[in-house]
mmCIF file of C-alpha atoms in Angstrom:
data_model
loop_
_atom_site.group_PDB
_atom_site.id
_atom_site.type_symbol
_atom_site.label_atom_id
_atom_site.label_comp_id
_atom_site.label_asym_id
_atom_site.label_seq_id
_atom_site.Cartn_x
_atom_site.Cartn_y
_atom_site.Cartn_z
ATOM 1 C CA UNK A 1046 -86.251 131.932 -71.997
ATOM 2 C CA UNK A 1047 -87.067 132.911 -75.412
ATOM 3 C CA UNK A 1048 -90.422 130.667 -75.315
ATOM 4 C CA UNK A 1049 -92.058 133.170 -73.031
ATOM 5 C CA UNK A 1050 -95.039 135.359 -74.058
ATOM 6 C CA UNK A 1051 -93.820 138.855 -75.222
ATOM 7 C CA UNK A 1052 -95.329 141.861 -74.021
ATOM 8 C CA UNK A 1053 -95.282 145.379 -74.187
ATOM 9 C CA UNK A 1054 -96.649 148.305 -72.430
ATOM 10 C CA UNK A 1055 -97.043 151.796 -73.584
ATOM 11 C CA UNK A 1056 -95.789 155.132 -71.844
ATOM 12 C CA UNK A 1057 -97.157 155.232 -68.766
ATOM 13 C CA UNK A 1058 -99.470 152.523 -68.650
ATOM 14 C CA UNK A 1059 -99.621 150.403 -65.569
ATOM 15 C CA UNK A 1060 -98.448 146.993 -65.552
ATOM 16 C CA UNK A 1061 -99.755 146.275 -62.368
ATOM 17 C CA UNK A 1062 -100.822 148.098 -58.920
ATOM 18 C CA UNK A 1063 -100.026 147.515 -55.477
ATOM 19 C CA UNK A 1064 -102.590 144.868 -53.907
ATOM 20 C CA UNK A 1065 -102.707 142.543 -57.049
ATOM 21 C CA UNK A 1066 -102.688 139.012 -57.077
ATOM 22 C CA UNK A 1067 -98.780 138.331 -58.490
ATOM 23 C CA UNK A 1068 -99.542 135.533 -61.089
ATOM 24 C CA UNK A 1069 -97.146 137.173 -63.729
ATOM 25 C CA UNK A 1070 -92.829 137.626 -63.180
ATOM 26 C CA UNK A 1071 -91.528 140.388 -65.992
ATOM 27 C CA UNK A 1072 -87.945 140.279 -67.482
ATOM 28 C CA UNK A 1073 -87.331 143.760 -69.070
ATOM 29 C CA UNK A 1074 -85.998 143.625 -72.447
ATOM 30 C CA UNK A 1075 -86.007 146.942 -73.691
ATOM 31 C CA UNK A 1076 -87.104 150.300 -71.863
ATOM 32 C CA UNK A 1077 -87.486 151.698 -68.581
ATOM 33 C CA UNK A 1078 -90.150 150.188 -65.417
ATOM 34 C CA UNK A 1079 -90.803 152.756 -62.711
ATOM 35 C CA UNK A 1080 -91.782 151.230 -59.213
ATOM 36 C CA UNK A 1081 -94.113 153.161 -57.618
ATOM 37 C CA UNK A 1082 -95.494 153.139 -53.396
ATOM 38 C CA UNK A 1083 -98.966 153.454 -52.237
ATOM 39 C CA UNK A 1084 -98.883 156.953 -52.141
ATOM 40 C CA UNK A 1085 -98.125 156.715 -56.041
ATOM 41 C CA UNK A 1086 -94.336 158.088 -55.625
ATOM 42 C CA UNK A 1087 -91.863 157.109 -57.411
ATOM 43 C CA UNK A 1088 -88.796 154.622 -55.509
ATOM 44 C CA UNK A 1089 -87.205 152.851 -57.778
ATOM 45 C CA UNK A 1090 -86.056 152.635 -61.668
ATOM 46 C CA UNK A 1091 -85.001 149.022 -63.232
ATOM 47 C CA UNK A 1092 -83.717 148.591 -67.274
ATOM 48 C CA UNK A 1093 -82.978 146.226 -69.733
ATOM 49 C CA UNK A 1094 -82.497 142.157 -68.498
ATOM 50 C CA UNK A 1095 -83.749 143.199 -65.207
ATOM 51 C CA UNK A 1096 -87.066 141.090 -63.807
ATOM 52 C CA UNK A 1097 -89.953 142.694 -61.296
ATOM 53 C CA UNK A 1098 -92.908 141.247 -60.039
ATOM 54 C CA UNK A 1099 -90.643 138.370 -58.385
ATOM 55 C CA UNK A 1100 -93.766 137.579 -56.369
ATOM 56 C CA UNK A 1101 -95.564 135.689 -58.266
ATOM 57 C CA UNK A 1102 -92.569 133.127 -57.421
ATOM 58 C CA UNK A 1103 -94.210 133.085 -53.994
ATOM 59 C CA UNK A 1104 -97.303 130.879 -52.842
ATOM 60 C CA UNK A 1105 -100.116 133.648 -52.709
ATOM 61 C CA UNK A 1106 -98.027 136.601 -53.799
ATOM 62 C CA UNK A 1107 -99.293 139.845 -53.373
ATOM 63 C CA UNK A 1108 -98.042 142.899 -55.304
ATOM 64 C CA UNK A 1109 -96.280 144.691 -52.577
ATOM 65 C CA UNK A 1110 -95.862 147.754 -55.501
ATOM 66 C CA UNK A 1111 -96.956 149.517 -58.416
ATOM 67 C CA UNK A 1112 -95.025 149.214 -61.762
ATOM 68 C CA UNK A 1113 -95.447 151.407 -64.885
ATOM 69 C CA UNK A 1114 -93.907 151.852 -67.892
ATOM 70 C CA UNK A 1115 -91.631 154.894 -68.104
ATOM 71 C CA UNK A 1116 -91.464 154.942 -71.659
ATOM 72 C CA UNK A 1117 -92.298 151.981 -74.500
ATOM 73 C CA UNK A 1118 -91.037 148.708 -72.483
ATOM 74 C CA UNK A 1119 -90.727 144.939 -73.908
ATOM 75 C CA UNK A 1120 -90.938 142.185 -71.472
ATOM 76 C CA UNK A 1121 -91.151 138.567 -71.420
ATOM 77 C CA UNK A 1122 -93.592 137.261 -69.069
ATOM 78 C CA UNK A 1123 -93.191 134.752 -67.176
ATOM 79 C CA UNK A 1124 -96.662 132.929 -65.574
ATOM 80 C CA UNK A 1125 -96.575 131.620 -61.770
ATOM 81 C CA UNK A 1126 -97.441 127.860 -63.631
ATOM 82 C CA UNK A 1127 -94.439 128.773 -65.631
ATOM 83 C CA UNK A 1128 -92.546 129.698 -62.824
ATOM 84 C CA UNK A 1129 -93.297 126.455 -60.988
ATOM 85 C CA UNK A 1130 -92.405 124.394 -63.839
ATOM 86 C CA UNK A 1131 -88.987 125.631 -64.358
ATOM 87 C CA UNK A 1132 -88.570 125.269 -60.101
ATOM 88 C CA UNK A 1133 -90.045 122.058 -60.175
ATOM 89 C CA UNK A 1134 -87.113 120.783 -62.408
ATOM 90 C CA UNK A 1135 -84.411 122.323 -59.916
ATOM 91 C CA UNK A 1136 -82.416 120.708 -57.190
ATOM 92 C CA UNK A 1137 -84.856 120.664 -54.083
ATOM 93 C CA UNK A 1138 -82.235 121.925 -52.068
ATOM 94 C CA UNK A 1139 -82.580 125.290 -54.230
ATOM 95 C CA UNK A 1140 -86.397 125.985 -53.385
ATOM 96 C CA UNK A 1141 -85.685 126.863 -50.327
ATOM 97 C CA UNK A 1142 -82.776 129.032 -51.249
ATOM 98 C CA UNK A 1143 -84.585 130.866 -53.798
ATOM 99 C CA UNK A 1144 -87.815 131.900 -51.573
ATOM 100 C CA UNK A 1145 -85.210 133.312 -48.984
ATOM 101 C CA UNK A 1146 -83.771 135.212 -51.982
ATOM 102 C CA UNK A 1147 -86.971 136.660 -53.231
ATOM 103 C CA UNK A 1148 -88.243 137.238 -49.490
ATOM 104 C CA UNK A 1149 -84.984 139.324 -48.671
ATOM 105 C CA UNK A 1150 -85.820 141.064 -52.133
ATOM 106 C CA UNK A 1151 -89.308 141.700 -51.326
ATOM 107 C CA UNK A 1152 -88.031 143.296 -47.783
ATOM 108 C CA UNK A 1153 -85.161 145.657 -49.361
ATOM 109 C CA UNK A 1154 -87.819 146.710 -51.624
ATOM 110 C CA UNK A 1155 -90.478 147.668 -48.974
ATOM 111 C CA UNK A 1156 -87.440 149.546 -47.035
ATOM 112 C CA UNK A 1157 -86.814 152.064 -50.381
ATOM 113 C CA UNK A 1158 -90.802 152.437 -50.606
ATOM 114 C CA UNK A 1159 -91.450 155.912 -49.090
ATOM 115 C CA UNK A 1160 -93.657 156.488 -46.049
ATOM 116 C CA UNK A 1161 -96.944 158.032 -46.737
#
């Protein structure tokens, strides 16, 4: 995983908004990635060797939230050809699985997003 672009975002900068097209998976490695609803609050917090923006794993992803940097954060990210490479060299049988996965993801997140 170390081949991956860097990046990094400054304190309160947007990584990306709700409504994007997901072409880009993020693994934090240092700092803090608020997760933020339509209505702009606040639902979730993720650190350190944690990944967002699993969509872009997902044919025609859509960015179902908003992410912004709490403080200074350092990713890795990952692109959706990148992404398809690595899943392109996995069992077939573990496609399949791993959509499900992100899907049920995707769902538990949009059940923390708050209500406008």
């Amino acid at each position: 995983m170390s081949d991956f672009q860097k990046v990094q975002f400054q304190p309160g900068e947007l990584i990306f908004k709700a409504g994007d097209q997901a072409d880009h998976l993020f693994v934090i490695e240092t700092g803090v990635v608020e997760l933020l609803g339509a209505n702009g609050q606040a639902f979730a917090q993720i650190g350190q060797g944690q990944p967002f923006g699993e969509q872009a794993f997902l044919k025609g992803g859509i960015r179902g939230a908003s992410a912004k940097a709490q403080g200074t954060v350092n990713c890795m990210r990952i692109s959706t050809d990148e992404a398809n490479e690595i899943l392109s060299n996995a069992s077939p049988v573990l496609i399949p699985i791993f959509e499900a996965l992100l899907m049920q993801q995707n769902m538990h997140n949009a059940l923390k997003i708050p209500l406008e």
